Coordinates of C-alpha atoms and ligand atoms in Angstrom, one line a residue:
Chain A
X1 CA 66.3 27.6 240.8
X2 CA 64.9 30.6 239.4
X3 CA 63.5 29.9 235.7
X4 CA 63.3 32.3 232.6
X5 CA 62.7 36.3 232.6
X6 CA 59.2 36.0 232.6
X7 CA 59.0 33.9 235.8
X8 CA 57.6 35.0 239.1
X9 CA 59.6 34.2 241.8
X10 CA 58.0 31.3 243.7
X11 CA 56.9 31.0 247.4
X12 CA 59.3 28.9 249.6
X13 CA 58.7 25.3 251.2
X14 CA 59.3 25.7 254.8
X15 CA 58.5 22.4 257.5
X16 CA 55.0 21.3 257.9
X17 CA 56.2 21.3 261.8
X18 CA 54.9 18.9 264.6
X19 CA 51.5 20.2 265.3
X20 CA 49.5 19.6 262.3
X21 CA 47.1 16.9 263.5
X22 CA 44.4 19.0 264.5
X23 CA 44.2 20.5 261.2
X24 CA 45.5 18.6 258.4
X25 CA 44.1 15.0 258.6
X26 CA 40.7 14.1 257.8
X27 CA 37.8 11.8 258.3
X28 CA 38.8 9.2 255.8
X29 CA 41.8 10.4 254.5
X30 CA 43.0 7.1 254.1
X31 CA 39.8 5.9 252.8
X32 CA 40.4 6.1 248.9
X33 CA 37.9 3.2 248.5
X34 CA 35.7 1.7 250.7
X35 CA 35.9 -1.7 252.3
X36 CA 33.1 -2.6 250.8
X37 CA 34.6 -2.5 247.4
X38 CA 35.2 -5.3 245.7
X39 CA 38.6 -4.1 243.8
X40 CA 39.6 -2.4 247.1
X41 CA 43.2 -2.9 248.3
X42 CA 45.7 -1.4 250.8
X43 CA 48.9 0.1 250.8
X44 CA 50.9 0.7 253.9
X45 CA 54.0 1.0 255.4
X46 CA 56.4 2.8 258.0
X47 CA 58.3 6.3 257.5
X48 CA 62.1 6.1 259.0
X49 CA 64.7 8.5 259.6
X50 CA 68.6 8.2 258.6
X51 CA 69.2 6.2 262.0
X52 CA 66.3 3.5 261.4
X53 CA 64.0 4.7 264.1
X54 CA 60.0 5.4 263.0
X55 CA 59.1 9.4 261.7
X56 CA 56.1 9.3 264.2
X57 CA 55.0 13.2 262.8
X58 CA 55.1 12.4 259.0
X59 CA 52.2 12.9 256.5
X60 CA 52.0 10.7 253.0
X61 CA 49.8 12.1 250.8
X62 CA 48.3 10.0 247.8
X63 CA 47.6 10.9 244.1
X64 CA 46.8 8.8 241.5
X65 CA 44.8 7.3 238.3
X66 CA 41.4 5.8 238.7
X67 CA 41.2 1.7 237.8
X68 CA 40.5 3.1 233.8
X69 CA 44.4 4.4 234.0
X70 CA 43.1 8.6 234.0
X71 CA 43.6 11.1 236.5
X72 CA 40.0 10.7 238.7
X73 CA 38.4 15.0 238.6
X74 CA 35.5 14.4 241.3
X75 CA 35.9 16.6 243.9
X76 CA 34.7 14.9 247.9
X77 CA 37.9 13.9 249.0
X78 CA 37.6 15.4 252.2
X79 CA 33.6 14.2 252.2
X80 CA 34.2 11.1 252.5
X81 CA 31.5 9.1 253.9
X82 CA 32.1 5.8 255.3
X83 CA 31.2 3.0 253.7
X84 CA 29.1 4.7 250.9
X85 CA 29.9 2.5 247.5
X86 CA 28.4 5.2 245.0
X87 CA 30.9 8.0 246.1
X88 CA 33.3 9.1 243.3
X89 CA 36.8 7.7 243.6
X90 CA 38.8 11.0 243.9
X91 CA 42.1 9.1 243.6
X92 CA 43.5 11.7 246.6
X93 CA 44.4 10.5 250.2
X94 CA 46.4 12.2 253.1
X95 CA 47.2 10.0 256.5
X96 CA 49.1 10.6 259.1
X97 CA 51.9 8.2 260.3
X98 CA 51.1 6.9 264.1
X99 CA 53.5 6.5 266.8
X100 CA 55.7 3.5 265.1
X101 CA 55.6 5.6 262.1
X102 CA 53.2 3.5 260.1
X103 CA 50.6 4.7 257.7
X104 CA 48.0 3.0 256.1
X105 CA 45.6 3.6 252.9
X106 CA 42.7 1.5 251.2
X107 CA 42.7 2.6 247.4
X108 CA 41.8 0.8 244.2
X109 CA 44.9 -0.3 241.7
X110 CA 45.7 2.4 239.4
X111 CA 45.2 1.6 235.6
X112 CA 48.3 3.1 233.4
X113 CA 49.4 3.7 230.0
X114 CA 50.8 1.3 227.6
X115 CA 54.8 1.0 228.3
X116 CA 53.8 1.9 232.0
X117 CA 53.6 0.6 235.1
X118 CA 50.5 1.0 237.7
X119 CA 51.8 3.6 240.3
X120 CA 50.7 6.2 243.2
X121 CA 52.3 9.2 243.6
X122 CA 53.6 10.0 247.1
X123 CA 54.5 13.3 248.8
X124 CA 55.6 13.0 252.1
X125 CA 55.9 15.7 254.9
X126 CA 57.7 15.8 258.4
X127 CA 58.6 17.6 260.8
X128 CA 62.6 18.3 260.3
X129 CA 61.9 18.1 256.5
X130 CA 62.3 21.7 255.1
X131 CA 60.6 20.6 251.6
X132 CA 58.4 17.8 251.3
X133 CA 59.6 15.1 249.0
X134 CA 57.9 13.3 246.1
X135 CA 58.0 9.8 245.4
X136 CA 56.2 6.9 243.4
X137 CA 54.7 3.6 244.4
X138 CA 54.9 1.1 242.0
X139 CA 52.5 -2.1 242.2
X140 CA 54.5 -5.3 241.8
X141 CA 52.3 -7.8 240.3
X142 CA 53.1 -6.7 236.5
X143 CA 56.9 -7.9 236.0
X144 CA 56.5 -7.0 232.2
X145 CA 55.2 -3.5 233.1
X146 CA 57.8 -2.6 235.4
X147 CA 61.2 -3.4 233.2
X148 CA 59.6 -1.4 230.8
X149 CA 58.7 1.6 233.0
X150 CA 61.1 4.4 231.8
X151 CA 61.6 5.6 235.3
X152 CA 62.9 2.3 237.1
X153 CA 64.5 1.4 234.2
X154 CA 67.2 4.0 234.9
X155 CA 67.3 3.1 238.5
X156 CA 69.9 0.6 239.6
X157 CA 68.3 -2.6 240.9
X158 CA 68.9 -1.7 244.5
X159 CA 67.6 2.1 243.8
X160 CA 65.1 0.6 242.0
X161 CA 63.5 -1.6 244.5
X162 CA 62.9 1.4 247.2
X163 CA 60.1 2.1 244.5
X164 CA 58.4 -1.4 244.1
X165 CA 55.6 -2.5 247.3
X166 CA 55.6 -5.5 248.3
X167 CA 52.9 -8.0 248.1
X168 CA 51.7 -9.6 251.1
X169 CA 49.4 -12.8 250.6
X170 CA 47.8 -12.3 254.5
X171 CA 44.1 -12.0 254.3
X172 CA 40.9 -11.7 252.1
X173 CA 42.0 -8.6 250.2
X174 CA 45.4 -7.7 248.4
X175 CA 47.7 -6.0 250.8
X176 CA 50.9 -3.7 249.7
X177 CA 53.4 -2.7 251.6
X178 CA 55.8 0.2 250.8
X179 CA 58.1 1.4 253.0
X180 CA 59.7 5.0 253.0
X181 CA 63.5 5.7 254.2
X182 CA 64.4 9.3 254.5
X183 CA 68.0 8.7 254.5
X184 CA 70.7 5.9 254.9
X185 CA 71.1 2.8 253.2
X186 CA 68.0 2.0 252.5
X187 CA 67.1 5.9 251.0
X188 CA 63.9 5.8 249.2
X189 CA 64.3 7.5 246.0
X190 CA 62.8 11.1 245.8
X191 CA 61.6 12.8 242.3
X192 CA 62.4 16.2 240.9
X193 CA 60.1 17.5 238.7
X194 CA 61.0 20.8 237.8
X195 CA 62.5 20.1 234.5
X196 CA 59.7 18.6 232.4
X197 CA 58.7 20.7 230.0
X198 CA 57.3 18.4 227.3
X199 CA 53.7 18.4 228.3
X200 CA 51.8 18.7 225.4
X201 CA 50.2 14.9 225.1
X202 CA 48.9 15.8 228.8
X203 CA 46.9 18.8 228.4
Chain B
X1 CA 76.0 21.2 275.2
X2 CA 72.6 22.8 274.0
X3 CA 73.8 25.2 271.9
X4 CA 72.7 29.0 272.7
X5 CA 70.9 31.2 270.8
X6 CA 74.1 32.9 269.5
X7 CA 75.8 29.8 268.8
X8 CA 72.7 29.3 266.3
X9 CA 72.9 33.1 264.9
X10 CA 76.8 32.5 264.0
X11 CA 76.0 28.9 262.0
X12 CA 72.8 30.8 260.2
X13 CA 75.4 33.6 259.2
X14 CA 78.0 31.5 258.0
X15 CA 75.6 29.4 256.1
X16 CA 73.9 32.7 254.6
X17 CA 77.7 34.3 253.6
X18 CA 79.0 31.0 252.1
X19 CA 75.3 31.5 249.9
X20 CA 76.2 35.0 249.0
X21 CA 79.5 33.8 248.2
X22 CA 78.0 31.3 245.8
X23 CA 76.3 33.7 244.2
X24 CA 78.7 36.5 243.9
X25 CA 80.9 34.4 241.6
X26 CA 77.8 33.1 239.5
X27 CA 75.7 30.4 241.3
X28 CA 72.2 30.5 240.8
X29 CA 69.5 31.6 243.4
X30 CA 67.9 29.6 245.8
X31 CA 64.2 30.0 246.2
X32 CA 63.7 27.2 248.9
X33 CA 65.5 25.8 251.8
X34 CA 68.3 22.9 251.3
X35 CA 66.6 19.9 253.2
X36 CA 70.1 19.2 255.3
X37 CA 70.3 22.7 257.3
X38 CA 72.6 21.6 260.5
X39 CA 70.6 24.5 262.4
X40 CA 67.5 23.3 262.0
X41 CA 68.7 20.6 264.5
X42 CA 65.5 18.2 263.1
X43 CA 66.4 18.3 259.7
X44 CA 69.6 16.0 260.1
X45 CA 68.1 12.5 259.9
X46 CA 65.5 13.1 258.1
X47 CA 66.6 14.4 254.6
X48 CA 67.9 12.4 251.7
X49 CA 71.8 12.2 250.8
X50 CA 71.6 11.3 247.8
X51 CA 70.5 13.4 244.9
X52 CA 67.0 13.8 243.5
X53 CA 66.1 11.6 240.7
X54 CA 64.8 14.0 237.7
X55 CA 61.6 13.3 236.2
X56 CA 62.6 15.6 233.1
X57 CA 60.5 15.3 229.8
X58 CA 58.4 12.5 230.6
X59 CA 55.9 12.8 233.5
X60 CA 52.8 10.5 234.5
X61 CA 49.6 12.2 233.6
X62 CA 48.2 12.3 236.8
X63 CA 51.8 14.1 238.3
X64 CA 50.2 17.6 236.1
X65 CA 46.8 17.0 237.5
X66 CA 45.7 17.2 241.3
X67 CA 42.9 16.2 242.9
X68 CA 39.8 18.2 242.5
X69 CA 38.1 19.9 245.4
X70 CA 35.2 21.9 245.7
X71 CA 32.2 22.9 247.8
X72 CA 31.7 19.5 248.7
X73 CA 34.8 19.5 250.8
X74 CA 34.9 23.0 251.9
X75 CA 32.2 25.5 253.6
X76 CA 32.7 29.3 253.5
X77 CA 32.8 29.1 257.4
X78 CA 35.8 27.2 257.6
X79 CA 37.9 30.0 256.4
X80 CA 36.7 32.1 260.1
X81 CA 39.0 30.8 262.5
X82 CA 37.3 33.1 265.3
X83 CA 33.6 31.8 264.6
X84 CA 34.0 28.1 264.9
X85 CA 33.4 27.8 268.6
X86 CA 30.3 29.5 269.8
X87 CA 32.8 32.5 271.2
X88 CA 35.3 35.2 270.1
X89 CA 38.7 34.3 270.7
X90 CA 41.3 35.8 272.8
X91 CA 44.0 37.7 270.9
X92 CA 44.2 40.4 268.3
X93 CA 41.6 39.7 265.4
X94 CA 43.4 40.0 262.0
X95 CA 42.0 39.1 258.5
X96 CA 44.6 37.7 256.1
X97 CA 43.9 37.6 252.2
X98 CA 46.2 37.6 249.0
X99 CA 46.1 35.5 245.6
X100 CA 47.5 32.5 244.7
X101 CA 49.4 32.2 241.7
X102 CA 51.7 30.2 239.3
X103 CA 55.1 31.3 238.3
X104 CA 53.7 32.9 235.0
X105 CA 51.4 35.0 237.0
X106 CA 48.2 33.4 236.4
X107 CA 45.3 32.8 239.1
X108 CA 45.1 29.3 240.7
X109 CA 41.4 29.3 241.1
X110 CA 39.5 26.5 242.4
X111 CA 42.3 25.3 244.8
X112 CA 42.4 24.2 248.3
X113 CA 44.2 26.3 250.9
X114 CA 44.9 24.7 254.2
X115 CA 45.7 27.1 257.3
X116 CA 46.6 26.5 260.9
X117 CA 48.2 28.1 263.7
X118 CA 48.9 28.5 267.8
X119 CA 46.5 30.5 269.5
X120 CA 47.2 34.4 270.4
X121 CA 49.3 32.9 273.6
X122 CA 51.2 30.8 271.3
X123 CA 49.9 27.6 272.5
X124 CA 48.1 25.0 269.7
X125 CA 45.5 22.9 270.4
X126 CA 47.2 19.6 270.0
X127 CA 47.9 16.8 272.3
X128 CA 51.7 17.0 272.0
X129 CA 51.9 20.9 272.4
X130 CA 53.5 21.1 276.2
X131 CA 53.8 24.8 276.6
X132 CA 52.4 26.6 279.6
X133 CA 50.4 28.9 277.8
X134 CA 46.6 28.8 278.2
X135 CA 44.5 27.2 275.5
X136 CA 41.6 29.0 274.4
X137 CA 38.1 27.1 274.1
X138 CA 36.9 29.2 271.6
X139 CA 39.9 28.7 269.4
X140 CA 41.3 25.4 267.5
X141 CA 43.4 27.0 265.3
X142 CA 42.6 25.4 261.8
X143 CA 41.2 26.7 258.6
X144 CA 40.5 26.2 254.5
X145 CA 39.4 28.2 251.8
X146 CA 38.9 27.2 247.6
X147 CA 40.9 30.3 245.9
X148 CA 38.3 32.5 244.0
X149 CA 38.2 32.3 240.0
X150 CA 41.2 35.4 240.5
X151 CA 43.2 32.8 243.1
X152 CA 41.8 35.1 245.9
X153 CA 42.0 33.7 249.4
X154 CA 40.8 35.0 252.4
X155 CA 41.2 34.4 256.3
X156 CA 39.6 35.6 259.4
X157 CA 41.7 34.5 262.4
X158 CA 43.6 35.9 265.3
X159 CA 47.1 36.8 265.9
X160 CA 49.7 34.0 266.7
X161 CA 51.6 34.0 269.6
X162 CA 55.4 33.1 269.5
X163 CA 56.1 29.7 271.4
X164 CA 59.5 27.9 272.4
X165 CA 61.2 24.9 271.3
X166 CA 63.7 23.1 271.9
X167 CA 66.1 23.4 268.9
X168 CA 68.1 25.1 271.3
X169 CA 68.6 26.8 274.3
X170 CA 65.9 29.4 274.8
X171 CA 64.8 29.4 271.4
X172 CA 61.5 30.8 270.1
X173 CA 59.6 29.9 267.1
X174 CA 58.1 33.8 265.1
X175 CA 54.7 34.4 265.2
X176 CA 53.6 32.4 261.7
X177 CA 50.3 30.5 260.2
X178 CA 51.2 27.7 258.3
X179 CA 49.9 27.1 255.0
X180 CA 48.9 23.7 252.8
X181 CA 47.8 24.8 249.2
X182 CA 47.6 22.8 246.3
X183 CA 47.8 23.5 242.6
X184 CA 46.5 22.5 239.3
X185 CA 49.4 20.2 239.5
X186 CA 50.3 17.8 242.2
X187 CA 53.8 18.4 241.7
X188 CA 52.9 22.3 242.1
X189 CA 51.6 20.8 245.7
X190 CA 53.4 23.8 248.8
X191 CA 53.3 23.9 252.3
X192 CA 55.1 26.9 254.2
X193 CA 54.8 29.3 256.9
X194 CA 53.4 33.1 256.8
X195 CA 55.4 35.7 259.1
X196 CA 54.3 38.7 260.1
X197 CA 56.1 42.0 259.4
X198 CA 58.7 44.1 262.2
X199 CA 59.0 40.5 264.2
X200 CA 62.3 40.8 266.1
X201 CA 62.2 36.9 266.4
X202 CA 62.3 36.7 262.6
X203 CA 66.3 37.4 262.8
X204 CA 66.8 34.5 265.3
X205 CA 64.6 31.2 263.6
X206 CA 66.2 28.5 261.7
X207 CA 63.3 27.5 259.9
X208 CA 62.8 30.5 258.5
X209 CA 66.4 31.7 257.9
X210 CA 66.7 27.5 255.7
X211 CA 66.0 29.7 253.3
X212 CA 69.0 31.5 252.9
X213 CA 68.3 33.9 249.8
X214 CA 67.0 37.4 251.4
X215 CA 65.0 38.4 248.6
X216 CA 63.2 34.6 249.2
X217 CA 63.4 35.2 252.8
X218 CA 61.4 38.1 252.6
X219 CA 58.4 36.4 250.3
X220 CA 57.7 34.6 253.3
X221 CA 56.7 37.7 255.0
X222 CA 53.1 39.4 254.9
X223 CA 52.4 42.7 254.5
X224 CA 50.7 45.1 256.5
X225 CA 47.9 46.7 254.6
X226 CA 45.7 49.4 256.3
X227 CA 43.1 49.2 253.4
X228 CA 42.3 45.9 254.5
X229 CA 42.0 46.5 258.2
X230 CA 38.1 47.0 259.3
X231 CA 37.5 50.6 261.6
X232 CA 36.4 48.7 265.2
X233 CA 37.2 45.2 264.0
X234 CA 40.3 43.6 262.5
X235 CA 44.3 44.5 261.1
X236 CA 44.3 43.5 257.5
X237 CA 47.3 41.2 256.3
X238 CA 48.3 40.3 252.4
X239 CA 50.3 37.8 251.6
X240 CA 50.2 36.4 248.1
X241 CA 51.6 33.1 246.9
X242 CA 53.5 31.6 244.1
X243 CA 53.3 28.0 243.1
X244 CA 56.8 26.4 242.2
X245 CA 56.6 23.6 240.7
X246 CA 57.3 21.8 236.4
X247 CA 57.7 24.3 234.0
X248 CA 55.2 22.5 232.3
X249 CA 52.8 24.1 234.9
X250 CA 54.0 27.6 234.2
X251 CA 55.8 28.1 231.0
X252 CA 54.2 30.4 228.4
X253 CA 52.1 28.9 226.0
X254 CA 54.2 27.7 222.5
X255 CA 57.0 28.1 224.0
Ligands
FE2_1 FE1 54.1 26.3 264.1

């Protein structure tokens, strides 16, 4: 959409392609947190097509509030060094999916406002996709938080759910899974943000 | 039936003139590609059907901030494609700079650009890259740079080779660097290709012709610019960008 007269015209998306794994994902890019970390936990999942079959050439990127529920500003995220506990938490992560179109992340939980719910946001990128596509993760564990999230509560429960991880009691450390559906039935929702204009308690 | 290359250029057209149609009798203008664009053969299963959900007048925090990055994460050699591996590359040597802005025209400084690319015989160095085409040990093909404190940005790299595919019979992909850049804003966040200027392919690829508004089209274009070329060195490219994104992240101030 082109905005108001004093607008510049913006540069076009076009598809991040197939051959981007020799420049785009880095050395703990998944790494958020280390193991090592006591509040450390992981989020995963698969990316899939309209037909059900994996998106082995995807890329989820990760953004999101430290534990203290503010947007992290340290700088490092492509530092990273493994296993080194007084880094920064730079609340950014980029993986690639593998061949069964799974990708996996180790982060800390997101702190949030009051009257919202603990989430990541999520861009993803594939091959075939012209413009990436935004979406949240929402952590399950706060039933309260999430009815009163303004965002799922306009979802319809089905819609809804496509947002939500799931918890998965396997292991020492809390596990999350979130699947993302490009199309069909199961269609994760996507975001547009080009409308929101009232900014001012952000800045 | 693979489709031919003219079978491709009549679906682009018709797409294009039902646009213009659109527009002659009042529809707005398109800056970026629909996400379903039947000639992109790839794009079919893998964009959504239903409608975006609008996030209007009530963002998270952290979707009008982006993550920080800085000289930790970035050395001034990364952004010289041709010096990375003890060797010049083959190809034509070409520097490519321009500014990256928002939609109000203001610098993005501070911000991580992302480049990468096939080599001057159009082969890229990546495991799943199956075209004859020699690869180049003194070339990988990947680059960043921070944008300047006036949202300058500037490459040293070689000239990009065309290279097939298979969207359909005997197609070739334009000569093009892709581009990752971030904003102050995730939401701002682009990734998109760089074409190069008097490319006959140009009139012939369906991921560049997604984006069916000419005027947009043509954005996605750099510019030849002999004050940047260097006498016994390098061709000098410009090619500014403009961050979409919330018009939170651009609107005037007050307004
Ligand atoms: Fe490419």
């Amino acid at each position: 959409m082109t905005g108001g007269s004093a607008a510049l015209p913006p540069t076009p998306s076009q598809t991040i392609g197939p051959f981007f794994g020799h420049a785009l994902p880095f050395a703990g890019g998944g790494d958020l947190a280390p193991a090592a970390h006591p509040g450390a936990v992981t989020v995963h999942g698969r990316v899939h097509d309209g037909a059900g079959a994996p998106v082995p050439d995807a890329i989820v990127e990760l953004w999101q509030n430290g534990p203290e529920g503010r947007p992290p500003r340290a700088p490092g995220s492509l530092a990273r060094r493994d296993g080194d506990l007084a880094q920064e938490f730079t609340g950014f992560g980029r993986v690639a999916t593998d061949a069964e179109g799974r990708w996996s992340a180790r982060t800390l939980r997101p702190g949030a406002r009051a009257g919202r719910a603990p989430q990541v946001s999520v861009c993803v990128f594939a091959r075939g996709l012209l413009h990436h596509l935004f979406t949240r993760l929402y952590f399950p564990d706060d039933p309260a938080a999430l009815a009163a999230d303004p965002l799922l509560a306009s979802l319809d429960p089905a819609r809804r759910a496509t947002l939500v991880a799931t918890a998965e009691p396997l292991g020492p450390a809390p596990r999350y899974r979130f699947d993302i559906h490009l199309q069909g039935e199961k269609e994760t929702v996507f975001l547009d943000f080009r409308d929101f204009r009232d900014f001012r308690d952000f800045r | 039936m693979t489709p031919t290359q003219r079978d491709i250029d009549l679906e682009m057209a018709a797409h294009r003139a039902a646009y213009e149609r659109g527009r002659a009798s009042g529809g707005p203008a398109v800056d970026h590609p629909p996400r379903d664009y039947p000639p992109y053969r790839s794009s079919a299963l893998r964009h959504p059907t239903r409608p975006l959900v609008a996030v209007a007048g009530d963002p998270e925090a952290v979707e009008l901030h982006g993550p920080v990055f800085g000289h930790t994460d970035v050395s001034p050699l990364d952004a010289d494609l041709t010096g990375q591996h003890g060797g010049e590359p083959q190809g034509a040597r070409i520097t490519v700079t321009g500014r990256l802005l928002d939609r109000a025209g203001r610098p993005v400084a501070g911000q991580l650009v992302e480049i990468w690319q096939a080599n001057a015989a159009g082969r890229y160095a990546h495991r799943l890259d199956r075209h004859p085409a020699p690869l180049d040990p003194h070339f990988t093909g990947a680059g960043r740079a921070l944008t300047g404190p006036d949202g300058s940005y500037h490459f040293t790299t070689v000239q990009p080779g065309a290279y097939p595919w298979r969207n359909h019979d005997n197609a070739w992909r334009p000569a093009h660097i892709h581009f990752s850049v971030f904003g102050t804003a995730f939401t701002q966040r682009l990734v998109t290709q760089m074409y190069f200027p008097g490319d006959p392919l140009l009139a012939h690829d369906p991921v560049l012709r997604s984006v069916v508004d000419d005027d947009a089209r043509r954005r996605l274009v750099a510019t030849y610019d002999h004050a940047l070329s260097r006498p016994e060195w390098s061709l000098g490219y410009r090619w500014d960008i403009v961050l979409d994104g919330p018009r939170a992240t651009w609107a005037e101030e007050g307004r």
